[in-house]
Tab-separated table of C-alpha atoms and ligand atoms in Angstrom:
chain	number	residue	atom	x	y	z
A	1	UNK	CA	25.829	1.026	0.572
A	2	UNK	CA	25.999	3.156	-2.270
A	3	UNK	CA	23.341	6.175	-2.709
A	4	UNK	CA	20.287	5.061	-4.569
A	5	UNK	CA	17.597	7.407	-6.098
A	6	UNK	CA	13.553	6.916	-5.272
A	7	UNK	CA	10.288	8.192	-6.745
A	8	UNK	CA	7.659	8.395	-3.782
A	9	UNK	CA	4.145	9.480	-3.783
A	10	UNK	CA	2.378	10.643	-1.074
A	11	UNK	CA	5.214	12.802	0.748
A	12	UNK	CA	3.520	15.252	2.154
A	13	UNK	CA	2.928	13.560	5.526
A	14	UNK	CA	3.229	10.051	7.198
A	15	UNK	CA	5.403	7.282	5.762
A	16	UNK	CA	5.933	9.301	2.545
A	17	UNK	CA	7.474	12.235	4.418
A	18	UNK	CA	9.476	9.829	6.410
A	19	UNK	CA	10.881	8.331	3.613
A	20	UNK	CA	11.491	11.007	1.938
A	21	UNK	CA	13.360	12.579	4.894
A	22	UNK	CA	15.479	9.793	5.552
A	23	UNK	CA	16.825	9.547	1.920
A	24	UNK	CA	17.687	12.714	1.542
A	25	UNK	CA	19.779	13.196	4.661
A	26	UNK	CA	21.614	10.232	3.722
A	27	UNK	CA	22.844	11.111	0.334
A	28	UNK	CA	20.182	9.515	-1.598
A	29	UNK	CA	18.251	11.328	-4.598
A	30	UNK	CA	14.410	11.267	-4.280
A	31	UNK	CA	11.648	12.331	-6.916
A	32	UNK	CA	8.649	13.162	-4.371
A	33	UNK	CA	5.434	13.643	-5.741
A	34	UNK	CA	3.075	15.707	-3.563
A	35	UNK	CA	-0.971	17.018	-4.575
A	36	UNK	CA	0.450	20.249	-2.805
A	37	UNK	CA	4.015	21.152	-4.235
A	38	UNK	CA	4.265	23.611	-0.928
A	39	UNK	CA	4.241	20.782	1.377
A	40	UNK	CA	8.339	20.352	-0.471
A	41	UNK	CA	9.412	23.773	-0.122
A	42	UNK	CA	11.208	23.183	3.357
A	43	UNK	CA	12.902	19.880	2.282
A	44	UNK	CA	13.412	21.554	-1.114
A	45	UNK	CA	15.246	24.647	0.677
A	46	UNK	CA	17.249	22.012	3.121
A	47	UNK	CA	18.468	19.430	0.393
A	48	UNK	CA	18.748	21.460	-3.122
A	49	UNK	CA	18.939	19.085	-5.984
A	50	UNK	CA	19.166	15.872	-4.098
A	51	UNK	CA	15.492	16.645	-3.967
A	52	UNK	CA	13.183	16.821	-7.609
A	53	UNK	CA	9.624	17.250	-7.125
A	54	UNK	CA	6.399	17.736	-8.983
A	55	UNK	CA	2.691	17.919	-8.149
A	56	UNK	CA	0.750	14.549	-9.034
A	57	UNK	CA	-2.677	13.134	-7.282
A	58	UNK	CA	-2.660	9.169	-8.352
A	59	UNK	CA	-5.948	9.517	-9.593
A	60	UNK	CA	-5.211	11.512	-12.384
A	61	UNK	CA	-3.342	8.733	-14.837
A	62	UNK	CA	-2.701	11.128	-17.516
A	63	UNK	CA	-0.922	13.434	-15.070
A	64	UNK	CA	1.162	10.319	-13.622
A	65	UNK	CA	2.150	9.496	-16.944
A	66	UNK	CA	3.837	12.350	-17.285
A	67	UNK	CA	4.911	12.790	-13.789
A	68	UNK	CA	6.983	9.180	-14.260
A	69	UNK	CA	8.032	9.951	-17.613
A	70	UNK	CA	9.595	13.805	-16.427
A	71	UNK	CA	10.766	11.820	-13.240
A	72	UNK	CA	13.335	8.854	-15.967
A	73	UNK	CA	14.272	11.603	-18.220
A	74	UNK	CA	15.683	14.022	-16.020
A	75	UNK	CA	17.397	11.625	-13.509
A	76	UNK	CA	18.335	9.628	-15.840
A	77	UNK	CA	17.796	6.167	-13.854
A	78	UNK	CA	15.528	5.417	-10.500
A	79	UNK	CA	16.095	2.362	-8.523
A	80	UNK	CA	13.173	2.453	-6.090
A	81	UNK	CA	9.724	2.836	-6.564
A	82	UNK	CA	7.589	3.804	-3.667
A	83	UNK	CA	3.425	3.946	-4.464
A	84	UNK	CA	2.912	5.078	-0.989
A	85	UNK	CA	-0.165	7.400	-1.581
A	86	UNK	CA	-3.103	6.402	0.584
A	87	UNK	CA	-6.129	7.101	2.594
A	88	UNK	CA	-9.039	4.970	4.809
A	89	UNK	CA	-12.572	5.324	4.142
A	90	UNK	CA	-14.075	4.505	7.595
A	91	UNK	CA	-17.321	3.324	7.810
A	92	UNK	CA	-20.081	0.745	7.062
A	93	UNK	CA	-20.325	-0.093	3.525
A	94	UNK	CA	-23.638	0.899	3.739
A	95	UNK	CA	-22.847	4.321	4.596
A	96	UNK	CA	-20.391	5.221	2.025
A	97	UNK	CA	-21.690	7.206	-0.924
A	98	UNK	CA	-21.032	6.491	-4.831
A	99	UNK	CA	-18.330	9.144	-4.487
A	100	UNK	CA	-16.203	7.914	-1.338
A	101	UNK	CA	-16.656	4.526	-2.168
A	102	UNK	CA	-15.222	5.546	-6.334
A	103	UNK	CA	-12.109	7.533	-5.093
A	104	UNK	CA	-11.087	5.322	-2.353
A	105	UNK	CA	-10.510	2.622	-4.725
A	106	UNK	CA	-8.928	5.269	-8.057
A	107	UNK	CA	-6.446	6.417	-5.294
A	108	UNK	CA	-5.448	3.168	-3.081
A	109	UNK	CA	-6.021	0.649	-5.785
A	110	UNK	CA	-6.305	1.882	-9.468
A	111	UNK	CA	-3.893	4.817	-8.626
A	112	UNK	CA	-1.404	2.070	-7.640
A	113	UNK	CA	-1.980	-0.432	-10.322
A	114	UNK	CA	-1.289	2.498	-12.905
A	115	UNK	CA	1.832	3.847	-11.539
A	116	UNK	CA	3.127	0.212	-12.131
A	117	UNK	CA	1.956	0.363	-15.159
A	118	UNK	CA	3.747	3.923	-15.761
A	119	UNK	CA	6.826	3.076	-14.566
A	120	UNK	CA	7.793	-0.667	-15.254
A	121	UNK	CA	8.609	0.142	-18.819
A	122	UNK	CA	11.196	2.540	-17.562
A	123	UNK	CA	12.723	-0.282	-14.862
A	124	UNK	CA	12.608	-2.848	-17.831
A	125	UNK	CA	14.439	-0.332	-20.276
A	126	UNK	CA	16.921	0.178	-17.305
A	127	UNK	CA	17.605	-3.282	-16.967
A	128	UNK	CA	15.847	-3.468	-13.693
A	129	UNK	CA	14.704	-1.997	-10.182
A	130	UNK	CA	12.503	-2.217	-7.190
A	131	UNK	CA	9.048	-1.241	-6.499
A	132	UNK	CA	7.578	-0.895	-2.932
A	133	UNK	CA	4.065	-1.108	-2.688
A	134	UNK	CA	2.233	0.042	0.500
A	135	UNK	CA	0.064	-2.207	1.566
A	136	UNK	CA	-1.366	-3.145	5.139
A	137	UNK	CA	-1.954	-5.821	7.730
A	138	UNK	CA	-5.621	-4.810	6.129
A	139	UNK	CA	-4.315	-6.832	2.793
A	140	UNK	CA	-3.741	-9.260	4.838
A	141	UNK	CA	-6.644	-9.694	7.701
A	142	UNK	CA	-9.781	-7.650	7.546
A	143	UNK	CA	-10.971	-5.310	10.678
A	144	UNK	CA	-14.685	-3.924	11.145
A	145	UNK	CA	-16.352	-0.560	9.636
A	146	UNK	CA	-13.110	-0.641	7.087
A	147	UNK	CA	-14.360	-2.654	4.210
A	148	UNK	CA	-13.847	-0.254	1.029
A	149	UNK	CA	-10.330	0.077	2.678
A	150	UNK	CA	-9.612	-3.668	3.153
A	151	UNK	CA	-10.979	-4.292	-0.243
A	152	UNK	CA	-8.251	-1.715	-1.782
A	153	UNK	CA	-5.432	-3.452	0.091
A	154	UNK	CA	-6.550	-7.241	-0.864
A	155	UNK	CA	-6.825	-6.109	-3.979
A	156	UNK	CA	-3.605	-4.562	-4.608
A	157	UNK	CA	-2.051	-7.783	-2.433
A	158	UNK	CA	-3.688	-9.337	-5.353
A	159	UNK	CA	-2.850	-7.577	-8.145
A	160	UNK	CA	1.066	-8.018	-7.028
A	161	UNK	CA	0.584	-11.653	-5.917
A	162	UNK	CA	0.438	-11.882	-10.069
A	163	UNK	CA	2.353	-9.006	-11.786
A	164	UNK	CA	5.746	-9.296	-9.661
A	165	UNK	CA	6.027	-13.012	-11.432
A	166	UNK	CA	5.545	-11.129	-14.801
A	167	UNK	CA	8.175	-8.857	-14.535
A	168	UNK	CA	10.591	-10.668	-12.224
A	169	UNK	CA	12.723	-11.601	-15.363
A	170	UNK	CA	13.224	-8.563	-15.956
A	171	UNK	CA	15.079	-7.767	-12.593
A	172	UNK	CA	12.484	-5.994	-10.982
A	173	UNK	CA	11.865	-6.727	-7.223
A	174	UNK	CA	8.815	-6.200	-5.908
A	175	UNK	CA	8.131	-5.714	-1.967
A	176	UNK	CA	4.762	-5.646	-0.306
A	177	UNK	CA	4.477	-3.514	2.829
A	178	UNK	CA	2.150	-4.265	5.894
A	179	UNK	CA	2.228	-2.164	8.282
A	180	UNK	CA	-0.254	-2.123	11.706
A	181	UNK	CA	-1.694	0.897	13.208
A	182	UNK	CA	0.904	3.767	12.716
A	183	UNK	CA	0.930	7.271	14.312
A	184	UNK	CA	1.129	8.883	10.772
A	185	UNK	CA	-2.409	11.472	9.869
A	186	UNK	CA	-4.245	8.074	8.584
A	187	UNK	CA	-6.877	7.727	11.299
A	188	UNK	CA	-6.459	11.202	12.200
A	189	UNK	CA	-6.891	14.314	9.298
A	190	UNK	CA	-6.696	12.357	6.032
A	191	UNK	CA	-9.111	9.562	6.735
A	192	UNK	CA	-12.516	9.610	5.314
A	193	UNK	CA	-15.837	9.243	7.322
A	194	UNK	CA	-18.767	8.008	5.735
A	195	UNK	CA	-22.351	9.724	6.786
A	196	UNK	CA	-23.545	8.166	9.986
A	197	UNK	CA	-26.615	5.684	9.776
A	198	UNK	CA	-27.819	5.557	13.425
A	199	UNK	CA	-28.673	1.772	12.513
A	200	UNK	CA	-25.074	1.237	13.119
A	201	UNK	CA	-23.920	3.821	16.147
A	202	UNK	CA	-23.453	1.466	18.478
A	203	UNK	CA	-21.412	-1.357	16.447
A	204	UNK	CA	-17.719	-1.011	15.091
A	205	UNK	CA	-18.780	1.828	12.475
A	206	UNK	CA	-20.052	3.912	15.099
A	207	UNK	CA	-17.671	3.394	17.652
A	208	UNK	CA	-14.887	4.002	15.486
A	209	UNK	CA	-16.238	7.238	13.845
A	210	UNK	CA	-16.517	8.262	17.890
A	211	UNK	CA	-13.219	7.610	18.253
A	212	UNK	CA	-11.939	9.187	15.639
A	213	UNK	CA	-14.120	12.791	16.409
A	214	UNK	CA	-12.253	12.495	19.961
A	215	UNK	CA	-15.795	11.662	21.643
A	216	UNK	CA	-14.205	7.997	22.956
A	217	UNK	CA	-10.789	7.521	23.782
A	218	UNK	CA	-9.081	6.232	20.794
A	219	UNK	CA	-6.701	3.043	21.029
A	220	UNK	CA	-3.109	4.192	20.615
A	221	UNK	CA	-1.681	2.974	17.604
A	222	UNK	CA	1.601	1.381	17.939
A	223	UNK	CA	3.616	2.115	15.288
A	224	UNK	CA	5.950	4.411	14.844
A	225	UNK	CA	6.290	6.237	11.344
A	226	UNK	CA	10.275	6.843	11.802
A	227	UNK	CA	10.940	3.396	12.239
A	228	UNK	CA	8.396	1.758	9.651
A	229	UNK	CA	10.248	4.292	7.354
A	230	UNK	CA	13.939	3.240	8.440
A	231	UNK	CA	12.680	-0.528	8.251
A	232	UNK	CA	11.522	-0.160	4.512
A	233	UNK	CA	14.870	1.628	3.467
A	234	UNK	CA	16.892	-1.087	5.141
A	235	UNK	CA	14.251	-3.397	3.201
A	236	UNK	CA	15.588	-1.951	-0.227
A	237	UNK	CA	19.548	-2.068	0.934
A	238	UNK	CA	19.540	-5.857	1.064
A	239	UNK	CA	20.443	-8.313	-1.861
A	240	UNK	CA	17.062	-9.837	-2.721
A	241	UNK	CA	14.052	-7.327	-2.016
A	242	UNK	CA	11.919	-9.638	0.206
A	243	UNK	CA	8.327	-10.192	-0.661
A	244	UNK	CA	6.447	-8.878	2.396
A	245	UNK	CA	7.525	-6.837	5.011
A	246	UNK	CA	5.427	-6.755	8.245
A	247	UNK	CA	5.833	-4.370	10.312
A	248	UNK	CA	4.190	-3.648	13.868
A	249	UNK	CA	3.575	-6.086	16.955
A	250	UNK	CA	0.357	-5.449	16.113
A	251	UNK	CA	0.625	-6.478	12.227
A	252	UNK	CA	2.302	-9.561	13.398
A	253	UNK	CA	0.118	-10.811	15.880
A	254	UNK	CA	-2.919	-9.849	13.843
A	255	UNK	CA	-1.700	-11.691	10.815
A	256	UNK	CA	-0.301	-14.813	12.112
A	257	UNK	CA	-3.648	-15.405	13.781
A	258	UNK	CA	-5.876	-14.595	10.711
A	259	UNK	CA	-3.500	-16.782	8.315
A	260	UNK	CA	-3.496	-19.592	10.915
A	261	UNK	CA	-7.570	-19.048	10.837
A	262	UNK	CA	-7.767	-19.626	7.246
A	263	UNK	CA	-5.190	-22.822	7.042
A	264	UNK	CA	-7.398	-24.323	10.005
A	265	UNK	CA	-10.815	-23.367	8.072
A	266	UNK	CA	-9.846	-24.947	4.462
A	267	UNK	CA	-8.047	-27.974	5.850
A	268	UNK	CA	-11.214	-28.848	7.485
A	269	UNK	CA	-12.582	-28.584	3.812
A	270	UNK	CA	-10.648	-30.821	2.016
A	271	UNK	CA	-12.976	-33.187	1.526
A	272	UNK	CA	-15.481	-30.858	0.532
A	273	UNK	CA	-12.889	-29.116	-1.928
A	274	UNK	CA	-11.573	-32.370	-3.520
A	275	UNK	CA	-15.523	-33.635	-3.916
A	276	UNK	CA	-16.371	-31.645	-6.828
A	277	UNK	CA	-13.678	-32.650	-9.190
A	278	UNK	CA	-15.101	-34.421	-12.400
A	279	UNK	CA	-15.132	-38.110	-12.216
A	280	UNK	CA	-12.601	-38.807	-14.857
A	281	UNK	CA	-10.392	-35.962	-13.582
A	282	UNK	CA	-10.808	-37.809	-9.806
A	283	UNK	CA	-10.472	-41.422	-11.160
A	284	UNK	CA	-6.962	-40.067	-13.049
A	285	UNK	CA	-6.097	-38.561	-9.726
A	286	UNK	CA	-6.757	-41.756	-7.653
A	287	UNK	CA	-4.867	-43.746	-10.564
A	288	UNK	CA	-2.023	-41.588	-10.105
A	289	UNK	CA	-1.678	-42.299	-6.234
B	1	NAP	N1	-0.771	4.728	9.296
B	1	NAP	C1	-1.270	3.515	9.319
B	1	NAP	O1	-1.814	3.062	10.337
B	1	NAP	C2	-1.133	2.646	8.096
B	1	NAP	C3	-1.113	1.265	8.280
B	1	NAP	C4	-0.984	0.436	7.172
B	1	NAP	C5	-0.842	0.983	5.913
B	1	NAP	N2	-0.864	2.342	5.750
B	1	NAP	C6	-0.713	2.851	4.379
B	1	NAP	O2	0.414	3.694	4.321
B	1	NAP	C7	0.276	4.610	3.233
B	1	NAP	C8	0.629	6.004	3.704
B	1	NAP	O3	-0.284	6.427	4.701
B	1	NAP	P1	0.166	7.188	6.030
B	1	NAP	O4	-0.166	6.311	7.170
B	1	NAP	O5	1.548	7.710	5.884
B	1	NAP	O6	-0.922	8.366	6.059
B	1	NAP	P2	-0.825	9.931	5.823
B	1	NAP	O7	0.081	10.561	6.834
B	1	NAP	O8	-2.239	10.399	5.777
B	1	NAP	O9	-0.139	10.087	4.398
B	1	NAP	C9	-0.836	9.745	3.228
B	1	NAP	C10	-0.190	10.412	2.048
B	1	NAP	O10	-0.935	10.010	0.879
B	1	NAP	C11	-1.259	11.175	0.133
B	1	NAP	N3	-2.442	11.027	-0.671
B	1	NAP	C12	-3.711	10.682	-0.320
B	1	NAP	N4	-4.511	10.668	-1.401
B	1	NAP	C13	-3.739	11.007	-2.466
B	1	NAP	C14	-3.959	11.159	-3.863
B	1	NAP	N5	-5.177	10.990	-4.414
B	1	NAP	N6	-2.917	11.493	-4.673
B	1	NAP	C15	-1.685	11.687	-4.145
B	1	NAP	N7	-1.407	11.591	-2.831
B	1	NAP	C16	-2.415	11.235	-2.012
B	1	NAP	C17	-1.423	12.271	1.193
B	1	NAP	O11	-1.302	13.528	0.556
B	1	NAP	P3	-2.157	14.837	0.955
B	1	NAP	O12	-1.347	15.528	2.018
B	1	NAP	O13	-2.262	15.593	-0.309
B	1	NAP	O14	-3.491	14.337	1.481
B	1	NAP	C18	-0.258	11.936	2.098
B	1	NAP	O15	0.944	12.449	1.570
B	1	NAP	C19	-1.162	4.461	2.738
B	1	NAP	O16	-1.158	3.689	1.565
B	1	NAP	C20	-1.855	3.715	3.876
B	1	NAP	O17	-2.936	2.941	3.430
B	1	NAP	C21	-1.008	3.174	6.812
């Protein structure tokens, strides 16, 4: 394995300071992008200039520009991209305000879709690269009182499902990371609560928010952040980046169920789906068969 070098976002905590951590103990070079550049000083003061770092919030895309374009010219070339940076917004839908609902989608979604944007002209010009988008078993399956989140993580399962075909010929990888339930500060400081509507205090919305304040035992989450972390590294060693990486008895369980759900659902609608075809398109069909 020869040393690679990363831009992450998000590093101040969870899978980002994982990461991070990892990389830079074994030899690799990492540009870590924090929204507090203090949250580097200790790994800045351990690892010297195997570490660059610079203050960026992925919902400022001017800033991210920048950030990216600082990032290429002074290391010169960056073979992994990790858009990490990410946060739930727990609640009903209902519940959210304008506000929580706008910056959970700039920061999980739009804040991801631009530092694509920012850096594949770099990867291109560099003949190639990998990116390493966090997703979620949530871009996968969908879970109660978490809509705004899900609909970040669909969308950027989405977004990728497309782009990664666009700029495969230019050697650029891109993996898709779904996690389950991790013990990183996601349901714990960094998530976002919407205001309690006592319509819904005693269905998933409430219950989770109850969990979450500590006044109902929480479910333990299974994952560990350490090993998600080592699993995505060892992801980006291999010859071909794969295309999903699942990660979590829980993601896998949760996933293969939901997926099997759907097949079962729409090939019980086959007939329904192949009924409104145009005539002439249906008659050409039958012809061909
Ligand atoms: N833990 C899980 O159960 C789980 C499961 C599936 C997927 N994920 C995904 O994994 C990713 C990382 O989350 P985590 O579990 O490691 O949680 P975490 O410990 O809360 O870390 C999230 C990181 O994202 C940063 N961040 C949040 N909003 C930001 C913004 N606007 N600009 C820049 N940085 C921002 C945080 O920085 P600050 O310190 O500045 O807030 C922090 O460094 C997220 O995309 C999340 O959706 C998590």
């Amino acid at each position: 394995m020869t040393n690679k070098t990363w831009f992450n976002t998000g590093t101040s905590s969870g899978f980002g300071r994982q990461l991070t951590e990892q990389l830079l103990t074994r030899g690799d070079r990492v540009a870590a992008t924090v929204r507090n550049a203090a949250a580097m000083d200790s790994l800045a003061a351990k690892h010297g200039s195997l570490l660059w770092h610079a203050e960026l919030d992925v919902t400022d895309t001017t800033r991210m520009r920048k950030v990216v374009e600082q990032a290429f010219a002074d290391l010169g070339h960056i073979d992994v991209v990790v858009s990490n940076a990410g946060y739930g917004l727990l609640g009903a839908a209902e519940e959210a305000s304008d506000d929580q609902i706008d910056r959970q989608i700039a920061t999980n979604l739009t804040g991801s879709i631009q530092l694509a944007r920012a850096v594949i002209p770099h990867l291109r010009a560099q003949g190639g690269g990998l990116i390493i988008q966090l997703s979620s078993m949530g871009g996968q399956i969908a879970l109660p009182a978490l809509s705004l989140y899900h609909a970040t993580k669909w969308g950027i399962e989405g977004f990728w499902e497309s782009a990664a075909a666009d700029i495969a010929p230019f050697g650029i990888g891109v993996t898709l990371v779904e996690p389950g339930g991790a013990r990183t500060e996601f349901a714990g400081g960094s998530a976002d609560l919407t205001k309690p509507m006592p319509e819904y205090a005693d269905h998933a919305p409430g219950l989770l928010r109850r969990m979450l304040t500590g006044e109902m035992p929480a479910l333990s989450s299974p994952g560990d952040p350490a090993k998600i972390a080592a699993a995505i590294i060892a992801s980006a060693d291999q010859g071909e980046a794969p295309k999903r990486l699942t990660l979590g008895s829980d993601a896998y369980e949760l996933v293969t169920v939901g997926l099997r759900e759907r097949l079962t659902a729409l090939e019980a609608a086959r007939d329904l789906a192949y009924s409104t075809d145009a005539d002439d398109f249906a008659e050409a069909r039958a012809n061909e068969n």
